[in-house]
Amino acid sequence: MIIWGAIWGAVFGLFADGGWYGFGVVPGAILGALAGLTLRSAVDSRVAAQLKRAGTSAPAARVLAEPITAPRTTAAAAAVPEPTGQAVDIDLSAPSASASAMAAAATDVTTAPLPQSRPTRRVPPPPKPTSGPAGPSGPSVADQAIVRAKDWLFGGNTVARLGALLLFIGLAFLARFAVEQGLVPPQLRLAGIGLVAIVLLVIGFRLREKKAGYALTLQGAGVAILYLTLFAAFRLYGFLPAAMAFGLMVAVCAGSALLAVLQDSRALAVIGVAGGFLAPILASTGQGDHVALFSYYTVLNLGILAVAWRKDWRLLNLVGFVFTFGIATVWGVLRYRPEQFASTQPFLALFFVLYVAIAVLFAHRRATRLGDPVDATLVFGVPLIGFGLQAGLVRHLEYGLAFSALALALFYLLLAAALLQRRRDEQRLLSESFIALGVIFATVAVPLALDARWTTAAWALEGAAIIWVGLRQQRQLARTFGLLLLAGAGLAFVQHLAYRPPQNWPVANADFFGALLLAASAIFVSRQWSVHHGAPGTEKRTGFAAVEQSLAAPLFLYGFAWWLGALWLELTRVQMGAAGFVLPVFAPADRLLPLMAGFALSSAVAGRFGVRRDWPVATWPAYALAPVLLAFAVLGTLEFRHLFEHYGWICWPLAITMHLLVLRWLDAREPARWFTAAHALGVMLLIFLAGSVAVELIDRARLWNTSWGPAAAVTGLAVLLVGVGALAISRPMQARWPMDRFARAYGWYGLLPVALLVFLGALLTSLSQRGDAAPLPYVPLVNPTDLSVLLAAATLWQWRERLLASGWPLPSQLRERPVALATIGALLFVWLNTVWLRIVHHFFGVVWDGRRLFESFLVQAGYALLWTATAVALMVFASRRGARAPWLVGAGLLGLTVLKLALIDLSNAGGTERIVAFIGVGALMLIVGYLAPLPPQMKPAASQAEVA
């Protein structure tokens, strides 16, 4: 009905003189909404009367008629008698069925039998009230608006409501027609409209006992018409001076408030108070005094406080709060000047104290019926708006906002202490809310002296507090508002970051501390949602509770990201130098590894808390610690000479320690599949750290231009493979953590990349190094290159044998001996070919260049003999052992040798190399023809297994 009143008020505004600049649509919508409040009061009275006739007590009717602010059960169900076995045709699917219709149906259930041919439904017995926790939140705001609009049209005294509305619109049409036609003088028109308003008031007051709802409807319409009449007489026609118009509006306000108190009507009180607040604005000429204005508002707010002493009319309190602080905000933005501080500050402090007192009185009166109620809008809205206005008042004072925050902290903490001393359990939630506000303002008091970004941080803290109270009180709207406040605070803070002034204080600056409070607010709300709604998957939620349950984990990650952002803001902080220049505190290269150390320490703390408090999402950063450290190692390898510069000598030991602690703490839980990967990634991290140190040492020794550098790298990888493999796979070590449960993660998953690096390193070393062992002379097979390759091949074979002995489930390619032999054999074959290249280079003077070596007939002849000798060895070995596969490999290599002779060696006309190649290959082939002319026969599977 409020929406309908606003719509029809806006319609009336269109017909009034002046259009958008005269009466206007906006004031018409406001006064129409206030008239709708009066109509809703009629509905409440009508419902109460119907319930009274049905046998429901007056307190129960009042509870049904008032908005619910905390989970409770009502006595409405008790008014419906149990079914007597007769069928009742009631539409149970209509959510907007009024309480009067239900009561009337229950009363007539035994006296109005239905025809037998009509489909019937049994009325189930009303559910018994339970004392357990409240269920999911009710319908959404849009659904409630639709239901209320339907109730307004089809429930209660519809005729009276429509009549009052039509009368109001008809008078507006009549006034406009008279103005357009010039039929009646303006004074007479206004007098007639005012007389109609007075008649409505008198009739409504006389009918207050016979027909309460009808009477309140008439009185509300009369008050609205009087306000419009006075406004038109002053602003549109100028018939009344400003002082007289203001006085008459105040009189209307006082009269409507008196009528509201006499008839216990909240709607009339709201209309009267709203008119009282609008009176000085409607009667303003633009030359008013702010002291007089705020003095008048002080009187109105004292009246609201007096009503709050006897009545728990929350809507009246909210109307006063919105008008007082809304008008004060508009005046402060448009008119306030620093020299007006002394005459403005007392009023702001007084308004703040008044509405805190109203919030306390509301909680005190509601506590006897609802148990632990808190008006979150006033409790948290008053400090939020008040603190924003205070920031505007003291912006010209250096530490004004900081001292204001400190004063608010002391005020709330002392008020909470006073409430706790009374030891009233029903006000414990209010006391806890004041304690939270006191802690919030005490937290931001000092940083507020440094930067204005703390306004957004305060929004985040207020949003967290509102969500906390909304969870305790089961108020969906409050939680929604708090969530929006959190999101808005983050966006506002990001916008402020575009203009970062120098910050000379480490940590105690607006950038770091503001981001820290944003992070703390988000993590606190995530924790409250997780505790309130349970861990994800434990219980199926619906509605808004399901949204909160699904947002708990993302909100924690959002808060954790803000904490990392706070660290990054501190690392990128700039300060004013001695010569007036802006200088960064940390060089760009010095920021990466400290951020990594901060992430490692933060992940460890969060993981420890998550394990001890059974909060899974808090352990997520800990599970991600290993890949994040590995990513930082890769970035450091690309950016730095080695990983232990730029504070790496501090950051990496700290990060590795946190990594091990995290693995130990998380291992207390049931490890997931990703946990095994975290252990394996630790080996890869060790590779990067050890490799970075090795590369730096080789570089400082200037060994990269010799064979010692690559050989040392391959040897180091082989030693790492053997060392970690022995530690992980040896049986005596399996009794200790982490090898007792994660030996396979280290011995197989962790070492598999190491084995690949060993293989590729040995292969590249063989192909690229010429075997220079300076200052030692070159000796075939006994030089750094050849020895490192042989060590790599032996290490890979030994690692495979240990894996097979461990009994772990391994890939079939690793278990099959021919595959392993082929892999190691391929590496050794490439190495053997490069041995010949190094011999030719050192002893025959062929330049170490790929094109020169390929064009050398000496190299080609040596390859022909080497390949043939290798083929002969394979084929003879296969024939003796009865293995068919090696013979086929040798035969293929022999065929490749013949093809090379025909395509390459044959072109060396007159060269001795060609002669040697052909003769040598031919002789070797003759030997093969004699010893192993045919491949061995295939053996049974059992025999093959024995050979393998």
PDB file of C-alpha atoms in Angstrom, residues 325-504:
ATOM      1  CA  PHE A 325      20.516  12.588   9.156  1.00  0.00           C
ATOM      2  CA  GLY A 326      19.390  12.872   5.535  1.00  0.00           C
ATOM      3  CA  ILE A 327      18.582  16.585   5.807  1.00  0.00           C
ATOM      4  CA  ALA A 328      21.723  17.133   7.887  1.00  0.00           C
ATOM      5  CA  THR A 329      23.785  15.476   5.154  1.00  0.00           C
ATOM      6  CA  VAL A 330      22.257  17.630   2.413  1.00  0.00           C
ATOM      7  CA  TRP A 331      22.813  20.780   4.462  1.00  0.00           C
ATOM      8  CA  GLY A 332      26.388  19.767   5.251  1.00  0.00           C
ATOM      9  CA  VAL A 333      27.225  19.169   1.596  1.00  0.00           C
ATOM     10  CA  LEU A 334      25.611  22.381   0.330  1.00  0.00           C
ATOM     11  CA  ARG A 335      25.932  24.908   3.164  1.00  0.00           C
ATOM     12  CA  TYR A 336      28.493  23.884   5.794  1.00  0.00           C
ATOM     13  CA  ARG A 337      31.597  26.019   6.294  1.00  0.00           C
ATOM     14  CA  PRO A 338      34.442  25.387   8.745  1.00  0.00           C
ATOM     15  CA  GLU A 339      33.605  28.518  10.753  1.00  0.00           C
ATOM     16  CA  GLN A 340      30.221  26.942  11.584  1.00  0.00           C
ATOM     17  CA  PHE A 341      31.863  24.016  13.404  1.00  0.00           C
ATOM     18  CA  ALA A 342      31.179  25.323  16.915  1.00  0.00           C
ATOM     19  CA  SER A 343      27.456  25.793  16.223  1.00  0.00           C
ATOM     20  CA  THR A 344      27.039  22.483  14.344  1.00  0.00           C
ATOM     21  CA  GLN A 345      29.045  19.938  16.323  1.00  0.00           C
ATOM     22  CA  PRO A 346      26.756  19.992  19.403  1.00  0.00           C
ATOM     23  CA  PHE A 347      23.682  19.219  17.285  1.00  0.00           C
ATOM     24  CA  LEU A 348      25.382  16.276  15.552  1.00  0.00           C
ATOM     25  CA  ALA A 349      26.515  14.868  18.895  1.00  0.00           C
ATOM     26  CA  LEU A 350      23.017  15.344  20.329  1.00  0.00           C
ATOM     27  CA  PHE A 351      21.305  13.653  17.386  1.00  0.00           C
ATOM     28  CA  PHE A 352      23.800  10.779  17.651  1.00  0.00           C
ATOM     29  CA  VAL A 353      23.130  10.256  21.362  1.00  0.00           C
ATOM     30  CA  LEU A 354      19.345  10.542  20.896  1.00  0.00           C
ATOM     31  CA  TYR A 355      19.168   7.782  18.283  1.00  0.00           C
ATOM     32  CA  VAL A 356      21.542   5.519  20.194  1.00  0.00           C
ATOM     33  CA  ALA A 357      19.171   5.957  23.152  1.00  0.00           C
ATOM     34  CA  ILE A 358      16.196   5.190  20.902  1.00  0.00           C
ATOM     35  CA  ALA A 359      17.922   1.988  19.756  1.00  0.00           C
ATOM     36  CA  VAL A 360      18.496   0.993  23.388  1.00  0.00           C
ATOM     37  CA  LEU A 361      14.849   1.716  24.307  1.00  0.00           C
ATOM     38  CA  PHE A 362      13.628  -0.275  21.311  1.00  0.00           C
ATOM     39  CA  ALA A 363      15.704  -3.269  22.354  1.00  0.00           C
ATOM     40  CA  HIS A 364      14.513  -2.915  25.945  1.00  0.00           C
ATOM     41  CA  ARG A 365      10.823  -2.887  25.022  1.00  0.00           C
ATOM     42  CA  ARG A 366      11.043  -5.653  22.418  1.00  0.00           C
ATOM     43  CA  ALA A 367      13.157  -7.900  24.633  1.00  0.00           C
ATOM     44  CA  THR A 368      10.208  -8.914  26.810  1.00  0.00           C
ATOM     45  CA  ARG A 369       8.431 -10.442  23.823  1.00  0.00           C
ATOM     46  CA  LEU A 370      10.973 -11.302  21.180  1.00  0.00           C
ATOM     47  CA  GLY A 371      14.074 -12.175  23.128  1.00  0.00           C
ATOM     48  CA  ASP A 372      17.391 -10.479  22.264  1.00  0.00           C
ATOM     49  CA  PRO A 373      16.170  -8.072  19.531  1.00  0.00           C
ATOM     50  CA  VAL A 374      18.397  -5.433  17.952  1.00  0.00           C
ATOM     51  CA  ASP A 375      17.408  -2.807  15.396  1.00  0.00           C
ATOM     52  CA  ALA A 376      20.475  -3.262  13.185  1.00  0.00           C
ATOM     53  CA  THR A 377      19.602  -0.214  11.065  1.00  0.00           C
ATOM     54  CA  LEU A 378      19.835   2.147  14.023  1.00  0.00           C
ATOM     55  CA  VAL A 379      22.547   0.333  15.939  1.00  0.00           C
ATOM     56  CA  PHE A 380      24.931   0.314  12.976  1.00  0.00           C
ATOM     57  CA  GLY A 381      23.432   2.982  10.739  1.00  0.00           C
ATOM     58  CA  VAL A 382      23.722   5.769  13.309  1.00  0.00           C
ATOM     59  CA  PRO A 383      27.508   5.396  13.774  1.00  0.00           C
ATOM     60  CA  LEU A 384      28.009   4.863  10.056  1.00  0.00           C
ATOM     61  CA  ILE A 385      26.146   8.012   8.950  1.00  0.00           C
ATOM     62  CA  GLY A 386      27.166   9.977  12.006  1.00  0.00           C
ATOM     63  CA  PHE A 387      30.824   9.189  11.507  1.00  0.00           C
ATOM     64  CA  GLY A 388      30.595  10.236   7.871  1.00  0.00           C
ATOM     65  CA  LEU A 389      29.038  13.582   8.880  1.00  0.00           C
ATOM     66  CA  GLN A 390      31.673  13.979  11.588  1.00  0.00           C
ATOM     67  CA  ALA A 391      34.361  13.490   8.952  1.00  0.00           C
ATOM     68  CA  GLY A 392      32.881  16.393   7.016  1.00  0.00           C
ATOM     69  CA  LEU A 393      32.763  18.608  10.108  1.00  0.00           C
ATOM     70  CA  VAL A 394      36.358  18.036  11.193  1.00  0.00           C
ATOM     71  CA  ARG A 395      38.034  17.789   7.815  1.00  0.00           C
ATOM     72  CA  HIS A 396      39.787  21.097   8.472  1.00  0.00           C
ATOM     73  CA  LEU A 397      41.288  19.749  11.720  1.00  0.00           C
ATOM     74  CA  GLU A 398      44.501  17.757  11.461  1.00  0.00           C
ATOM     75  CA  TYR A 399      43.601  14.902  13.807  1.00  0.00           C
ATOM     76  CA  GLY A 400      39.894  15.631  14.143  1.00  0.00           C
ATOM     77  CA  LEU A 401      38.652  12.374  12.655  1.00  0.00           C
ATOM     78  CA  ALA A 402      41.102  10.284  14.669  1.00  0.00           C
ATOM     79  CA  PHE A 403      39.983  11.838  17.952  1.00  0.00           C
ATOM     80  CA  SER A 404      36.349  11.469  16.869  1.00  0.00           C
ATOM     81  CA  ALA A 405      36.871   7.740  16.293  1.00  0.00           C
ATOM     82  CA  LEU A 406      38.522   7.443  19.695  1.00  0.00           C
ATOM     83  CA  ALA A 407      35.620   9.260  21.354  1.00  0.00           C
ATOM     84  CA  LEU A 408      33.102   6.961  19.658  1.00  0.00           C
ATOM     85  CA  ALA A 409      35.088   3.911  20.764  1.00  0.00           C
ATOM     86  CA  LEU A 410      35.042   5.066  24.397  1.00  0.00           C
ATOM     87  CA  PHE A 411      31.335   5.908  24.163  1.00  0.00           C
ATOM     88  CA  TYR A 412      30.336   2.491  22.834  1.00  0.00           C
ATOM     89  CA  LEU A 413      32.586   0.549  25.174  1.00  0.00           C
ATOM     90  CA  LEU A 414      31.286   2.437  28.230  1.00  0.00           C
ATOM     91  CA  LEU A 415      27.696   1.985  27.051  1.00  0.00           C
ATOM     92  CA  ALA A 416      28.265  -1.752  26.548  1.00  0.00           C
ATOM     93  CA  ALA A 417      29.791  -2.005  30.014  1.00  0.00           C
ATOM     94  CA  ALA A 418      26.760  -0.249  31.506  1.00  0.00           C
ATOM     95  CA  LEU A 419      24.369  -2.654  29.745  1.00  0.00           C
ATOM     96  CA  LEU A 420      26.376  -5.691  30.814  1.00  0.00           C
ATOM     97  CA  GLN A 421      26.309  -4.537  34.419  1.00  0.00           C
ATOM     98  CA  ARG A 422      22.544  -4.838  34.391  1.00  0.00           C
ATOM     99  CA  ARG A 423      23.011  -8.542  33.538  1.00  0.00           C
ATOM    100  CA  ARG A 424      19.995  -8.695  31.282  1.00  0.00           C
ATOM    101  CA  ASP A 425      20.329 -11.702  29.015  1.00  0.00           C
ATOM    102  CA  GLU A 426      17.801 -10.296  26.560  1.00  0.00           C
ATOM    103  CA  GLN A 427      20.130  -7.336  25.872  1.00  0.00           C
ATOM    104  CA  ARG A 428      23.294  -9.371  25.466  1.00  0.00           C
ATOM    105  CA  LEU A 429      23.215  -9.090  21.671  1.00  0.00           C
ATOM    106  CA  LEU A 430      22.895  -5.293  21.911  1.00  0.00           C
ATOM    107  CA  SER A 431      25.831  -5.195  24.318  1.00  0.00           C
ATOM    108  CA  GLU A 432      27.903  -7.355  22.007  1.00  0.00           C
ATOM    109  CA  SER A 433      27.041  -5.058  19.098  1.00  0.00           C
ATOM    110  CA  PHE A 434      28.219  -2.008  21.053  1.00  0.00           C
ATOM    111  CA  ILE A 435      31.411  -3.839  22.007  1.00  0.00           C
ATOM    112  CA  ALA A 436      32.017  -4.636  18.339  1.00  0.00           C
ATOM    113  CA  LEU A 437      31.491  -0.984  17.380  1.00  0.00           C
ATOM    114  CA  GLY A 438      33.801   0.152  20.168  1.00  0.00           C
ATOM    115  CA  VAL A 439      36.521  -2.199  19.005  1.00  0.00           C
ATOM    116  CA  ILE A 440      36.047  -1.069  15.399  1.00  0.00           C
ATOM    117  CA  PHE A 441      36.414   2.613  16.173  1.00  0.00           C
ATOM    118  CA  ALA A 442      39.316   1.961  18.528  1.00  0.00           C
ATOM    119  CA  THR A 443      41.021   0.013  15.728  1.00  0.00           C
ATOM    120  CA  VAL A 444      40.706   2.787  13.163  1.00  0.00           C
ATOM    121  CA  ALA A 445      41.339   5.720  15.484  1.00  0.00           C
ATOM    122  CA  VAL A 446      45.099   5.915  14.956  1.00  0.00           C
ATOM    123  CA  PRO A 447      45.223   5.198  11.177  1.00  0.00           C
ATOM    124  CA  LEU A 448      42.488   7.759  10.555  1.00  0.00           C
ATOM    125  CA  ALA A 449      45.005  10.412  11.452  1.00  0.00           C
ATOM    126  CA  LEU A 450      47.003   9.442   8.365  1.00  0.00           C
ATOM    127  CA  ASP A 451      44.658   8.967   5.414  1.00  0.00           C
ATOM    128  CA  ALA A 452      40.994   9.352   4.410  1.00  0.00           C
ATOM    129  CA  ARG A 453      40.828   5.856   2.938  1.00  0.00           C
ATOM    130  CA  TRP A 454      39.729   4.695   6.365  1.00  0.00           C
ATOM    131  CA  THR A 455      36.213   5.724   5.502  1.00  0.00           C
ATOM    132  CA  THR A 456      35.973   2.743   3.153  1.00  0.00           C
ATOM    133  CA  ALA A 457      37.636   0.529   5.744  1.00  0.00           C
ATOM    134  CA  ALA A 458      35.031   1.628   8.265  1.00  0.00           C
ATOM    135  CA  TRP A 459      32.319   0.678   5.761  1.00  0.00           C
ATOM    136  CA  ALA A 460      33.784  -2.808   5.527  1.00  0.00           C
ATOM    137  CA  LEU A 461      33.872  -3.188   9.298  1.00  0.00           C
ATOM    138  CA  GLU A 462      30.328  -1.890   9.616  1.00  0.00           C
ATOM    139  CA  GLY A 463      29.185  -4.319   6.944  1.00  0.00           C
ATOM    140  CA  ALA A 464      30.800  -7.200   8.813  1.00  0.00           C
ATOM    141  CA  ALA A 465      29.138  -6.139  12.050  1.00  0.00           C
ATOM    142  CA  ILE A 466      25.732  -5.823  10.377  1.00  0.00           C
ATOM    143  CA  ILE A 467      26.054  -9.291   8.852  1.00  0.00           C
ATOM    144  CA  TRP A 468      27.040 -10.693  12.244  1.00  0.00           C
ATOM    145  CA  VAL A 469      23.985  -9.232  13.924  1.00  0.00           C
ATOM    146  CA  GLY A 470      21.800 -10.224  10.963  1.00  0.00           C
ATOM    147  CA  LEU A 471      22.879 -13.829  11.408  1.00  0.00           C
ATOM    148  CA  ARG A 472      22.149 -13.748  15.119  1.00  0.00           C
ATOM    149  CA  GLN A 473      18.753 -12.174  14.501  1.00  0.00           C
ATOM    150  CA  GLN A 474      17.848 -14.011  11.254  1.00  0.00           C
ATOM    151  CA  ARG A 475      17.385 -10.742   9.335  1.00  0.00           C
ATOM    152  CA  GLN A 476      17.938 -11.250   5.631  1.00  0.00           C
ATOM    153  CA  LEU A 477      17.733  -7.558   4.713  1.00  0.00           C
ATOM    154  CA  ALA A 478      20.448  -6.610   7.191  1.00  0.00           C
ATOM    155  CA  ARG A 479      22.761  -9.320   5.869  1.00  0.00           C
ATOM    156  CA  THR A 480      22.143  -8.200   2.298  1.00  0.00           C
ATOM    157  CA  PHE A 481      22.946  -4.612   3.216  1.00  0.00           C
ATOM    158  CA  GLY A 482      26.107  -5.690   5.015  1.00  0.00           C
ATOM    159  CA  LEU A 483      27.263  -7.713   2.005  1.00  0.00           C
ATOM    160  CA  LEU A 484      26.678  -4.759  -0.322  1.00  0.00           C
ATOM    161  CA  LEU A 485      28.561  -2.559   2.103  1.00  0.00           C
ATOM    162  CA  LEU A 486      31.514  -4.950   1.993  1.00  0.00           C
ATOM    163  CA  ALA A 487      31.546  -4.953  -1.800  1.00  0.00           C
ATOM    164  CA  GLY A 488      31.187  -1.178  -1.972  1.00  0.00           C
ATOM    165  CA  ALA A 489      34.038  -0.700   0.463  1.00  0.00           C
ATOM    166  CA  GLY A 490      36.345  -2.791  -1.694  1.00  0.00           C
ATOM    167  CA  LEU A 491      35.431  -0.916  -4.862  1.00  0.00           C
ATOM    168  CA  ALA A 492      35.848   2.454  -3.156  1.00  0.00           C
ATOM    169  CA  PHE A 493      39.246   1.468  -1.794  1.00  0.00           C
ATOM    170  CA  VAL A 494      40.440   0.331  -5.222  1.00  0.00           C
ATOM    171  CA  GLN A 495      39.312   3.660  -6.642  1.00  0.00           C
ATOM    172  CA  HIS A 496      41.365   5.507  -4.012  1.00  0.00           C
ATOM    173  CA  LEU A 497      44.450   3.498  -4.909  1.00  0.00           C
ATOM    174  CA  ALA A 498      44.702   5.385  -8.196  1.00  0.00           C
ATOM    175  CA  TYR A 499      45.966   8.369  -6.171  1.00  0.00           C
ATOM    176  CA  ARG A 500      48.551   7.056  -3.703  1.00  0.00           C
ATOM    177  CA  PRO A 501      50.332   9.828  -1.847  1.00  0.00           C
ATOM    178  CA  PRO A 502      53.715   9.192  -0.203  1.00  0.00           C
ATOM    179  CA  GLN A 503      53.507   7.226   3.057  1.00  0.00           C
ATOM    180  CA  ASN A 504      56.452   7.805   5.380  1.00  0.00           C
TER     181      ASN A 504
END
